[in-house]
XYZ file of C-alpha atoms in Angstrom:
652
model
C 53.103 -48.988 -68.202
C 54.973 -51.126 -65.791
C 53.504 -52.689 -62.732
C 54.854 -50.184 -60.183
C 53.255 -47.315 -61.969
C 49.982 -49.113 -62.083
C 50.121 -49.807 -58.340
C 50.937 -46.192 -57.676
C 47.994 -44.973 -59.651
C 45.678 -47.376 -57.934
C 46.999 -46.321 -54.577
C 46.578 -42.675 -55.506
C 43.067 -43.297 -56.644
C 42.251 -45.118 -53.470
C 43.843 -42.403 -51.420
C 41.901 -39.763 -53.303
C 38.707 -41.663 -52.801
C 39.504 -42.072 -49.112
C 40.167 -38.376 -48.780
C 36.943 -37.547 -50.557
C 35.015 -40.005 -48.358
C 36.629 -38.675 -45.227
C 35.759 -35.136 -46.292
C 32.211 -36.189 -46.945
C 32.068 -37.876 -43.549
C 33.531 -34.803 -41.878
C 31.073 -32.503 -43.614
C 28.198 -34.800 -42.655
C 29.389 -34.851 -39.059
C 29.717 -31.066 -39.111
C 26.231 -30.637 -40.470
C 24.896 -33.048 -37.857
C 26.765 -31.186 -35.152
C 25.344 -27.896 -36.377
C 21.862 -29.400 -36.408
C 22.351 -30.695 -32.869
C 23.635 -27.329 -31.759
C 20.671 -25.627 -33.358
C 18.330 -28.081 -31.690
C 20.125 -27.575 -28.395
C 19.895 -23.821 -28.739
C 16.255 -24.136 -29.751
C 15.605 -26.394 -26.758
C 17.635 -24.135 -24.507
C 15.943 -20.909 -25.507
C 12.402 -22.150 -26.093
C 12.175 -24.465 -23.100
C 9.362 -23.711 -20.639
C 11.757 -24.493 -17.804
C 14.440 -22.063 -16.743
C 17.823 -23.316 -18.062
C 21.181 -21.802 -17.200
C 24.920 -22.434 -17.143
C 26.514 -21.548 -13.821
C 30.142 -21.155 -12.819
C 31.414 -23.193 -9.863
C 30.789 -20.035 -7.802
C 27.096 -20.161 -8.654
C 27.234 -17.192 -11.020
C 25.157 -17.060 -14.172
C 27.118 -17.625 -17.363
C 24.217 -18.168 -19.708
C 20.431 -18.407 -19.350
C 17.455 -18.921 -21.593
C 14.475 -16.720 -22.345
C 12.343 -18.482 -19.716
C 14.078 -16.345 -17.087
C 12.646 -13.260 -18.767
C 9.177 -14.784 -19.020
C 9.080 -16.057 -15.428
C 11.274 -13.665 -13.467
C 11.545 -10.662 -15.778
C 15.366 -10.789 -15.948
C 17.121 -10.688 -19.334
C 20.308 -12.646 -19.882
C 22.282 -9.405 -19.767
C 20.882 -8.539 -16.332
C 21.701 -11.992 -14.918
C 25.249 -12.434 -16.272
C 27.679 -12.149 -13.383
C 24.956 -12.454 -10.700
C 24.944 -15.430 -8.354
C 22.089 -17.539 -7.064
C 22.312 -15.668 -3.763
C 21.542 -12.354 -5.506
C 18.080 -13.493 -6.634
C 17.217 -15.902 -3.786
C 15.275 -14.765 -0.719
C 17.615 -14.266 2.218
C 15.658 -16.698 4.395
C 16.364 -19.457 1.811
C 20.138 -18.904 1.536
C 20.866 -21.921 3.775
C 19.254 -24.158 1.126
C 21.523 -22.653 -1.560
C 24.615 -23.127 0.625
C 23.728 -26.761 1.194
C 23.196 -27.358 -2.556
C 26.485 -25.738 -3.531
C 28.317 -27.914 -1.053
C 26.991 -30.993 -2.868
C 27.909 -29.529 -6.277
C 31.481 -28.826 -5.262
C 31.763 -32.493 -4.293
C 30.647 -33.429 -7.826
C 27.140 -34.474 -6.779
C 23.899 -33.122 -8.236
C 21.717 -30.858 -6.078
C 17.962 -30.555 -5.799
C 16.337 -27.736 -3.803
C 13.346 -25.382 -3.833
C 13.677 -21.734 -2.870
C 11.917 -18.419 -3.305
C 13.391 -16.255 -6.061
C 12.915 -12.514 -6.310
C 11.447 -11.282 -9.608
C 12.408 -8.066 -11.332
C 9.296 -6.306 -9.982
C 10.130 -7.315 -6.393
C 7.691 -10.213 -6.015
C 8.774 -13.751 -5.128
C 8.142 -16.995 -6.969
C 8.947 -20.543 -5.959
C 11.561 -22.328 -8.194
C 12.536 -25.981 -7.969
C 16.224 -26.254 -9.005
C 18.003 -29.294 -10.467
C 21.735 -28.596 -10.898
C 24.317 -31.080 -12.269
C 28.071 -30.345 -12.146
C 30.319 -30.810 -15.263
C 33.843 -30.644 -13.856
C 35.480 -31.276 -17.247
C 33.739 -28.271 -18.760
C 34.048 -26.131 -15.651
C 30.329 -25.318 -15.557
C 27.135 -26.371 -13.797
C 24.044 -27.204 -15.809
C 21.004 -25.783 -14.000
C 17.318 -26.302 -14.703
C 14.568 -24.640 -12.652
C 10.828 -25.219 -12.748
C 8.264 -22.629 -11.582
C 6.295 -24.358 -8.790
C 4.615 -21.197 -7.395
C 1.120 -22.354 -8.267
C 1.825 -25.779 -6.813
C 3.110 -24.189 -3.633
C -0.004 -21.981 -3.407
C -2.230 -25.026 -3.902
C -0.268 -26.913 -1.263
C -0.562 -23.946 1.126
C -4.291 -23.721 0.460
C -4.635 -27.456 1.039
C -2.635 -27.219 4.249
C -4.770 -24.267 5.381
C -7.958 -26.128 4.533
C -6.755 -29.247 6.270
C -5.729 -27.200 9.297
C -9.144 -25.507 9.285
C -10.901 -28.844 9.022
C -8.799 -30.277 11.829
C -9.466 -27.190 13.957
C -13.167 -27.432 13.184
C -13.233 -31.135 14.015
C -11.385 -30.448 17.251
C -13.504 -27.482 18.341
C -16.996 -28.572 17.332
C -19.028 -29.992 20.204
C -21.175 -32.093 17.882
C -19.997 -35.661 17.515
C -19.401 -36.873 13.938
C -19.088 -40.528 12.945
C -18.884 -42.005 9.455
C -19.474 -45.646 8.519
C -19.178 -47.431 5.213
C -22.027 -49.318 3.605
C -21.182 -52.404 5.674
C -21.318 -50.564 8.997
C -17.548 -50.222 9.544
C -16.492 -46.986 11.276
C -14.352 -44.974 8.856
C -14.164 -41.663 10.719
C -14.735 -40.289 14.233
C -14.073 -36.690 15.197
C -12.570 -35.641 18.561
C -15.971 -34.589 19.960
C -17.369 -38.095 19.417
C -14.209 -39.624 20.868
C -14.619 -37.478 23.988
C -18.284 -38.410 24.138
C -17.544 -42.164 24.281
C -14.099 -41.962 25.888
C -12.327 -43.997 23.127
C -9.448 -42.808 20.946
C -9.849 -42.567 17.196
C -7.594 -45.588 16.703
C -9.924 -47.592 18.951
C -12.949 -46.694 16.823
C -11.941 -46.354 13.180
C -12.019 -49.640 11.323
C -14.236 -51.321 13.921
C -17.187 -53.455 12.922
C -20.241 -53.898 15.159
C -20.714 -54.453 18.002
C -19.027 -51.114 18.596
C -17.137 -50.562 21.859
C -19.552 -47.818 22.938
C -22.601 -50.079 22.757
C -23.965 -50.973 26.216
C -23.962 -54.747 26.626
C -27.574 -54.756 27.798
C -28.668 -52.886 24.630
C -26.762 -54.878 21.980
C -29.909 -56.229 20.342
C -31.490 -52.781 20.218
C -28.261 -51.207 18.909
C -27.949 -53.894 16.226
C -31.516 -53.284 15.049
C -30.861 -49.559 15.000
C -27.716 -50.071 12.893
C -29.654 -52.192 10.409
C -32.219 -49.401 10.191
C -29.385 -46.930 9.451
C -27.807 -49.131 6.767
C -31.219 -49.565 5.154
C -31.672 -45.761 5.040
C -34.818 -45.854 7.178
C -33.832 -43.440 9.937
C -36.450 -40.739 10.701
C -35.604 -37.137 9.725
C -35.874 -36.047 13.353
C -33.218 -38.593 14.338
C -33.366 -41.236 17.009
C -32.230 -41.613 20.619
C -29.915 -44.332 21.840
C -27.941 -45.042 24.978
C -24.168 -45.119 24.592
C -21.511 -46.361 26.970
C -18.507 -44.300 27.956
C -15.189 -46.050 28.290
C -15.444 -45.595 32.055
C -18.706 -47.534 32.028
C -21.112 -44.639 32.523
C -24.214 -44.598 30.348
C -25.314 -41.501 28.484
C -28.176 -40.654 26.143
C -27.411 -39.422 22.615
C -29.514 -38.377 19.652
C -28.287 -39.507 16.220
C -29.028 -37.644 12.968
C -28.002 -39.770 9.970
C -27.524 -38.697 6.325
C -25.938 -40.398 3.267
C -22.201 -39.857 2.643
C -21.671 -39.002 -1.062
C -18.252 -38.832 -2.780
C -17.153 -36.505 -5.616
C -18.633 -38.733 -8.309
C -22.036 -38.675 -6.638
C -21.798 -42.245 -5.411
C -22.832 -43.117 -1.855
C -19.925 -44.502 0.102
C -21.454 -44.722 3.535
C -23.403 -42.902 6.223
C -22.538 -39.791 8.222
C -24.046 -39.464 11.698
C -24.181 -36.276 13.770
C -24.412 -37.227 17.457
C -25.653 -34.885 20.178
C -25.284 -35.752 23.855
C -28.719 -35.007 25.351
C -28.156 -36.550 28.784
C -28.304 -33.216 30.595
C -31.188 -32.021 28.426
C -33.178 -35.138 29.306
C -32.358 -34.710 32.970
C -33.327 -31.026 32.824
C -36.545 -31.801 30.970
C -37.502 -34.441 33.501
C -36.697 -32.001 36.313
C -38.825 -29.339 34.615
C -41.684 -31.777 34.190
C -41.441 -32.687 37.859
C -41.283 -28.997 38.784
C -44.298 -28.323 36.558
C -46.178 -31.107 38.311
C -45.272 -29.662 41.708
C -46.212 -26.191 40.478
C -49.642 -27.356 39.329
C -50.124 -29.260 42.576
C -49.346 -26.134 44.597
C -51.636 -23.929 42.487
C -54.411 -26.508 42.719
C -54.103 -26.340 46.490
C -54.547 -22.574 46.858
C -57.943 -20.913 47.240
C -57.151 -18.115 44.783
C -58.333 -18.372 41.165
C -55.277 -18.622 38.893
C -55.372 -18.730 35.112
C -53.237 -17.884 32.079
C -54.832 -16.714 28.828
C -53.306 -15.884 25.449
C -52.975 -12.115 25.118
C -54.303 -12.033 21.543
C -56.938 -14.787 21.481
C -57.907 -14.794 25.193
C -57.837 -18.630 25.067
C -57.234 -20.206 28.476
C -53.895 -22.040 28.555
C -53.830 -22.916 32.257
C -56.440 -22.916 35.038
C -56.131 -24.210 38.585
C -58.697 -26.268 40.466
C -60.217 -23.243 42.253
C -60.860 -21.614 38.866
C -62.508 -24.796 37.568
C -64.805 -24.942 40.600
C -66.092 -21.446 39.833
C -66.134 -21.408 36.008
C -66.428 -25.108 35.140
C -64.070 -28.040 34.874
C -64.118 -27.811 31.053
C -62.807 -24.220 31.036
C -59.398 -25.039 29.535
C -59.207 -23.962 25.897
C -62.186 -21.614 26.086
C -61.993 -17.835 26.065
C -61.816 -16.172 29.476
C -64.348 -13.467 28.613
C -66.864 -16.040 27.388
C -66.825 -17.673 30.825
C -67.218 -14.357 32.626
C -63.689 -14.545 34.056
C -61.789 -11.307 34.759
C -60.892 -9.813 31.370
C -59.966 -6.304 32.320
C -57.230 -4.827 30.116
C -57.546 -1.212 31.301
C -58.210 1.517 28.703
C -54.548 2.600 28.685
C -53.420 -0.963 27.834
C -53.270 -1.178 24.037
C -52.416 -4.632 22.580
C -50.783 -2.902 19.594
C -48.166 -1.332 21.840
C -44.714 -2.965 22.143
C -45.511 -4.366 25.608
C -47.466 -7.234 24.009
C -44.201 -8.687 22.664
C -41.930 -11.102 24.493
C -39.172 -8.471 24.768
C -41.329 -6.253 27.005
C -42.601 -8.761 29.582
C -43.174 -9.347 32.430
C -45.321 -6.244 32.809
C -47.945 -5.538 35.488
C -50.996 -4.170 33.649
C -53.818 -4.060 36.193
C -54.826 -4.775 39.744
C -57.998 -4.007 41.598
C -61.252 -5.417 42.928
C -63.681 -7.288 40.659
C -67.130 -8.706 41.378
C -68.340 -11.967 39.856
C -71.368 -11.079 37.719
C -73.383 -14.133 38.814
C -72.415 -15.024 42.375
C -71.748 -11.437 43.429
C -68.571 -12.438 45.273
C -65.663 -10.006 45.324
C -62.112 -10.827 44.193
C -58.859 -8.879 44.314
C -57.340 -9.325 40.853
C -53.672 -8.953 39.859
C -53.039 -9.166 36.124
C -49.574 -9.365 34.581
C -48.243 -9.936 31.086
C -45.586 -12.647 30.952
C -43.943 -15.014 28.478
C -45.452 -18.491 28.179
C -43.373 -21.650 27.805
C -43.582 -21.419 23.999
C -42.581 -17.755 23.924
C -45.977 -16.165 23.310
C -47.305 -13.414 25.565
C -50.033 -14.391 28.048
C -52.136 -12.730 30.734
C -51.321 -14.308 34.091
C -54.189 -13.506 36.468
C -54.509 -14.258 40.191
C -57.902 -13.515 41.740
C -58.217 -13.801 45.532
C -61.650 -14.014 47.119
C -62.027 -10.957 49.377
C -65.780 -11.177 49.952
C -65.318 -11.785 53.685
C -62.828 -8.915 53.953
C -65.129 -6.510 52.142
C -68.049 -7.522 54.373
C -65.847 -7.009 57.417
C -64.773 -3.588 56.124
C -68.369 -2.588 55.474
C -69.342 -3.747 58.963
C -66.425 -1.809 60.405
C -67.470 1.295 58.465
C -70.989 0.958 59.826
C -69.631 0.577 63.341
C -67.358 3.572 62.791
C -70.330 5.611 61.582
C -72.224 4.607 64.725
C -69.225 5.567 66.828
C -69.126 8.933 65.054
C -72.786 9.441 65.865
C -72.252 8.320 69.477
C -69.289 10.650 69.824
C -71.359 13.558 68.499
C -74.198 12.740 70.903
C -71.754 12.475 73.812
C -70.322 15.832 72.806
C -73.827 17.275 72.642
C -74.584 15.856 76.104
C -71.491 17.498 77.504
C -72.433 20.737 75.725
C -76.103 20.634 76.864
C -75.734 23.025 79.819
C -73.578 25.405 77.775
C -76.061 25.405 74.912
C -78.987 25.899 77.352
C -77.197 28.952 78.751
C -76.458 30.246 75.231
C -80.098 29.757 74.137
C -81.376 31.321 77.377
C -79.871 34.696 76.477
C -81.733 35.275 73.159
C -84.958 33.801 74.576
C -84.791 36.035 77.687
C -84.031 39.027 75.471
C -87.052 38.261 73.266
C -89.258 37.952 76.371
C -87.988 41.287 77.765
C -88.533 43.093 74.426
C -92.063 41.691 74.235
C -92.915 42.675 77.860
C -91.593 46.184 77.330
C -93.634 46.620 74.190
C -96.755 45.270 75.946
C -96.226 47.615 78.922
C -95.956 50.652 76.640
C -99.110 49.552 74.807
C -101.082 49.332 78.127
C -99.829 52.719 79.238
C -100.810 54.223 75.940
C -97.241 55.279 75.189
C -96.889 53.137 72.078
C -94.495 54.906 69.710
C -94.313 53.297 66.249
C -90.588 53.937 65.935
C -89.876 52.445 69.351
C -92.112 49.462 68.642
C -90.342 48.898 65.347
C -86.925 49.013 67.044
C -88.105 46.611 69.780
C -89.527 44.179 67.256
C -86.327 44.367 65.143
C -84.209 43.478 68.182
C -86.565 40.642 69.116
C -86.351 39.278 65.575
C -82.551 39.400 65.681
C -82.513 37.452 68.940
C -84.979 34.925 67.474
C -82.735 34.440 64.425
C -79.761 33.992 66.753
C -81.604 31.286 68.685
C -82.687 29.609 65.424
C -79.083 29.603 64.172
C -77.943 27.946 67.388
C -80.670 25.292 67.096
C -79.920 24.595 63.407
C -76.204 24.244 64.157
C -76.930 21.773 66.944
C -79.317 19.751 64.768
C -76.809 19.654 61.893
C -74.041 18.517 64.194
C -76.195 15.817 65.794
C -77.823 14.517 62.592
C -76.637 11.046 61.490
C -76.027 10.869 57.730
C -73.816 8.991 55.271
C -70.431 10.658 54.606
C -70.710 12.941 51.586
C -67.631 14.763 50.295
C -68.053 17.994 48.401
C -66.203 21.268 47.941
C -66.633 23.270 51.145
C -65.001 26.363 52.624
C -62.434 25.396 55.275
C -62.666 28.843 56.891
C -66.457 28.592 57.308
C -66.124 25.172 58.973
C -63.567 26.584 61.433
C -65.859 29.519 62.344
C -68.850 27.234 62.901
C -66.842 24.864 65.102
C -65.681 27.808 67.216
C -69.265 29.132 67.485
C -70.442 25.732 68.724
C -67.938 25.895 71.587
C -68.013 29.613 72.315
C -70.232 29.200 75.419
C -67.973 26.415 76.716
C -64.950 28.667 76.175
C -66.578 31.464 78.181
C -67.514 29.086 80.978
C -63.937 27.766 81.181
C -62.346 31.194 80.854
C -60.541 30.366 77.578
C -59.695 33.163 75.180
C -60.101 32.005 71.585
C -58.068 33.827 68.929
C -58.318 33.149 65.200
C -56.064 33.764 62.204
C -58.375 33.072 59.268
C -57.951 34.156 55.635
C -60.383 36.719 54.252
C -60.911 34.659 51.091
C -62.355 31.186 51.191
C -60.062 28.130 51.160
C -61.796 25.244 49.421
C -61.310 21.596 50.369
C -63.055 18.378 49.330
C -64.573 17.053 52.569
C -67.671 15.977 54.431
C -68.651 19.154 56.259
C -70.175 17.461 59.320
C -67.290 14.990 59.810
C -64.609 17.648 59.388
C -66.461 19.919 61.840
C -66.578 16.994 64.317
C -62.766 16.637 64.052
C -62.249 20.334 64.834
C -64.766 20.263 67.720
C -63.030 17.242 69.282
C -59.580 18.815 68.991
C -60.755 22.207 70.363
C -62.504 20.543 73.353
C -59.317 18.508 74.011
C -57.416 21.820 74.077
C -59.943 23.258 76.545
C -59.488 20.205 78.798
C -55.675 20.496 78.633
C -55.759 24.093 79.876
C -57.973 23.538 82.960
C -54.938 23.074 85.227
C -53.141 26.260 84.123
C -53.941 29.762 85.459
C -56.909 31.505 83.747
C -54.664 34.204 82.244
C -52.728 31.531 80.308
C -55.812 29.844 78.894
C -55.421 31.006 75.333
C -56.347 29.035 72.192
C -55.304 30.030 68.661
C -57.048 28.565 65.584
C -55.295 29.133 62.257
C -56.239 28.162 58.691
C -53.560 28.307 55.967
C -53.032 27.018 52.450
C -49.621 25.759 51.263
C -48.230 23.693 48.399
C -48.683 20.606 50.579
C -52.366 21.285 51.257
C -54.783 23.044 53.615
C -53.735 23.087 57.283
C -55.762 23.732 60.478
C -53.534 24.602 63.477
C -55.127 24.432 66.941
C -52.540 25.701 69.440
C -53.164 25.701 73.211
C -51.147 26.650 76.309
C -52.036 23.524 78.263
C -49.899 20.890 79.982
C -48.731 19.325 76.707
C -48.323 15.625 75.893
C -45.741 13.520 77.723
C -43.656 10.911 75.860
C -45.433 8.079 77.659
C -48.850 9.421 76.643
C -47.629 10.070 73.060
C -46.561 6.405 72.721
C -50.050 5.233 73.770
C -52.182 7.706 71.826
C -53.019 5.159 69.100
C -53.942 2.445 71.612
C -57.705 1.724 71.454
C -59.743 3.140 74.393
C -56.698 4.860 75.912
C -57.665 8.194 77.503
C -56.278 10.669 80.027
C -59.758 11.940 80.997
C -61.551 10.399 83.990
C -64.823 10.192 82.037
C -63.341 9.713 78.511
C -63.935 6.753 76.159
C -60.559 6.815 74.387
C -62.244 7.150 70.963
C -61.838 10.845 70.163
C -58.398 10.866 68.514
C -58.985 7.463 66.931
C -62.171 8.745 65.288
C -60.394 11.934 64.174
C -57.619 9.946 62.516
C -60.113 7.617 60.798
C -62.061 10.601 59.413
C -58.903 12.304 58.127
C -57.571 9.096 56.538
C -60.892 8.766 54.689
C -60.253 12.310 53.413
C -56.645 11.357 52.446
C -55.454 13.723 55.147
C -53.470 13.328 58.364
C -53.296 14.496 61.981
C -50.087 15.596 63.714
C -49.702 16.434 67.421
C -46.682 18.700 68.041
C -45.158 20.232 71.139
C -45.654 24.017 71.268
C -42.589 26.074 72.245
C -43.177 27.686 75.652
C -45.637 24.983 76.689
C -48.740 23.457 75.232
C -49.686 21.407 72.184
C -50.296 22.152 68.510
C -52.738 19.897 66.652
C -52.232 20.090 62.874
C -54.958 18.833 60.548
C -53.742 18.473 56.933
C -56.117 18.014 53.999
C -55.367 17.832 50.240
C -55.681 21.192 48.545
C -58.088 21.864 45.683
C -56.630 20.988 42.239
C -56.728 23.405 39.324
C -59.589 25.792 39.445
C -61.793 23.800 41.812
C -61.460 26.396 44.569
C -62.726 29.235 42.401
C -65.422 27.125 40.822
C -66.732 26.075 44.222
C -66.783 29.651 45.404
C -68.542 30.863 42.317
C-alpha cells in the first residue's frame, strides 16, 4: 500500500473517531440539557413560591402548581389572564408602575393584594425580571399574607400602646440599672414639663430634681437602685420646667425582659399635690369643726351603728359622761341610745347607700341628774364609710320648767276665770235657786195649813211632797253644776258626750239669758257625739263664748237677741257653732284679738279668748271667729272626732 492510501486511511480513521467523539459529546450535552430541563421543571412546579412566565402585556403564559395551592387557580384558568385580573383594584397603580419599569428592561419589585378563587385576598410580593430576547417576563411571587397580618397586629399593638401612653394620667418612667432614664411617657413629661428627648438618656441629677432637694433625691435614687423602696411607695418633691414645685408619689417595681433578666426599674408616678392640699384643708376643716362643736352647749356624739362604740364626742358630752368616754359604748355610759322599735338594724337603712336617715327625735331625761334633753338622732356615713348614729342632745331643762310654770299659771288663770264668771253669775244663780226654794217653802206651808185645819188628804199630801222633792232636786242640780264648774282640778281628758256638755253650758247661763232677754235656740243631735276632752275645760270654753255672745247683743233691740247653738259631726271633726245677732267684730278688733289683755268690755281682763284658744290647742282643736251673714258673729269650736269605734264604746 502506497503512502497516500495510508494517509487516507489514517485520516478516515481520525475523522471517524472525531465524528464518534462529537456524537458522544452531543449526546452527553443533550442528556445534560434534558436533566437541567427536568430539574428546572421540577423546581418550577414544586417550588413553594409562585413562579410564572408573563408576556410583555402582563398576561400569564405559564405558571406552576403553587398558584393552585396558594390562590386556587389552575394553570388553565390563569392562561390569558393578566396581573390586573387577579389584583385588587385599589392596588392597580402599583402594577402599572411595575410594568413601566419592565417595559424599560428593568426588574420590578412590588407587593399587592391578589384575589383568590374563593373571593378572598392574599398579599403577594412579586419579583419580575424581563427577558427581551425571549419575549417573556420571569415572575416569582411569595405569599406574605401572614407577615402582613403580623405587621398589622404589631402596628395595631404599637398604636394601642402609644394611645395608652398618651391617654393615661399616671406618669411612667423607666431607668436602667445605672439610673439612666430609658423611657418617659407623655403623662410624666406633662407632669415635669420636659419633652421626652430632654429626659431619655439623662443621668442624675435629673432636670426635674429641685436644687434644694438634690441630696435627698440622690439618696432616694440609691434606695431605688438597691431595690429597697417600700411597697406603699414614697413621696418626693419634683420641679416643673417652669420652676413650680409639686409633690409626687413614686411606686417602683423591677423591669424584667423576655428572658427573665432585670434590665432596670419601672416607676409609676402619681401627682398628689392637690390631694395633699385637699387633705390639709380637710384636716384644718376638721379642726375647725371640732372647735365649733366643742364650743356649743349641746351634747354631740357619733356612735357606730352596730357596736355602739363612741367615735366622736364633744366637750359638753365629756363634761356630762366623762372625759374618757371616747371608745366606750354609748349605752354603757347612760347616753341616749334610743333606736325606736320600728328601727330594725337588719333593714337596708343601716347600709351606706340608705343614709343619711333621720330615725328619732324627742325628749330624753338623764337617768342620774334628771335633766331633760331634746334629742335628734340621724344615721349617716362616717369618714371611713361605715354607718354611725349622729346624735345631738340639747339641754331643755329650763324650757321644760318654764313650760310647767306656764301651765300652772294657765291653770290658775282658768280657775280665776271660772271664779270671775261665777261672780258675774252670782245674782242670776241666786234668782234661779230662789225659785225652787220658794216653791218648796210654799208646798210645805200649804201642807202644814191643811194639817192644822184637819183637811189632810193623803193623795194631796203625796202630790205636794212629790212637787217639793222635784224642786229640791232641781236646786241640788243647780248647786252641783255650780260646784263642778268652780272646782279646780288637773286637766283630765276622757271620752265625753259633746251634746251633753252643750246642754249643761246652756243650763248654766239660762237665767242670764232670761235676764238679758236673749232667746236661745239649739240644734243638737238626738244621738250622742263623743269627743276626747276635759269636760270642765270644754264647758268653760262654751260658757265664755256664749257669755261673749250675750254681751255682743246688748246694744241690739230685744227682738233681735237670738242665739243659736249647734253641734255637728263631720269628716273633719266635731264642731260647736255659737251664732249670735250682735254687733259683730270689726277688722281692727279682729287684728288685736290675740293681743294679751286686749278686751272690748269695760270690766274685762282680756283673757277669755286667750284661755279658750289655749284649752282648744291642748285638745288639738281650734277656734274660728266668722262673720255671720245678716249681722252678728259665729264662733266655731273644732275638736278631733272619735276614731274607730270609740264613740260607740264610750256610749256603751
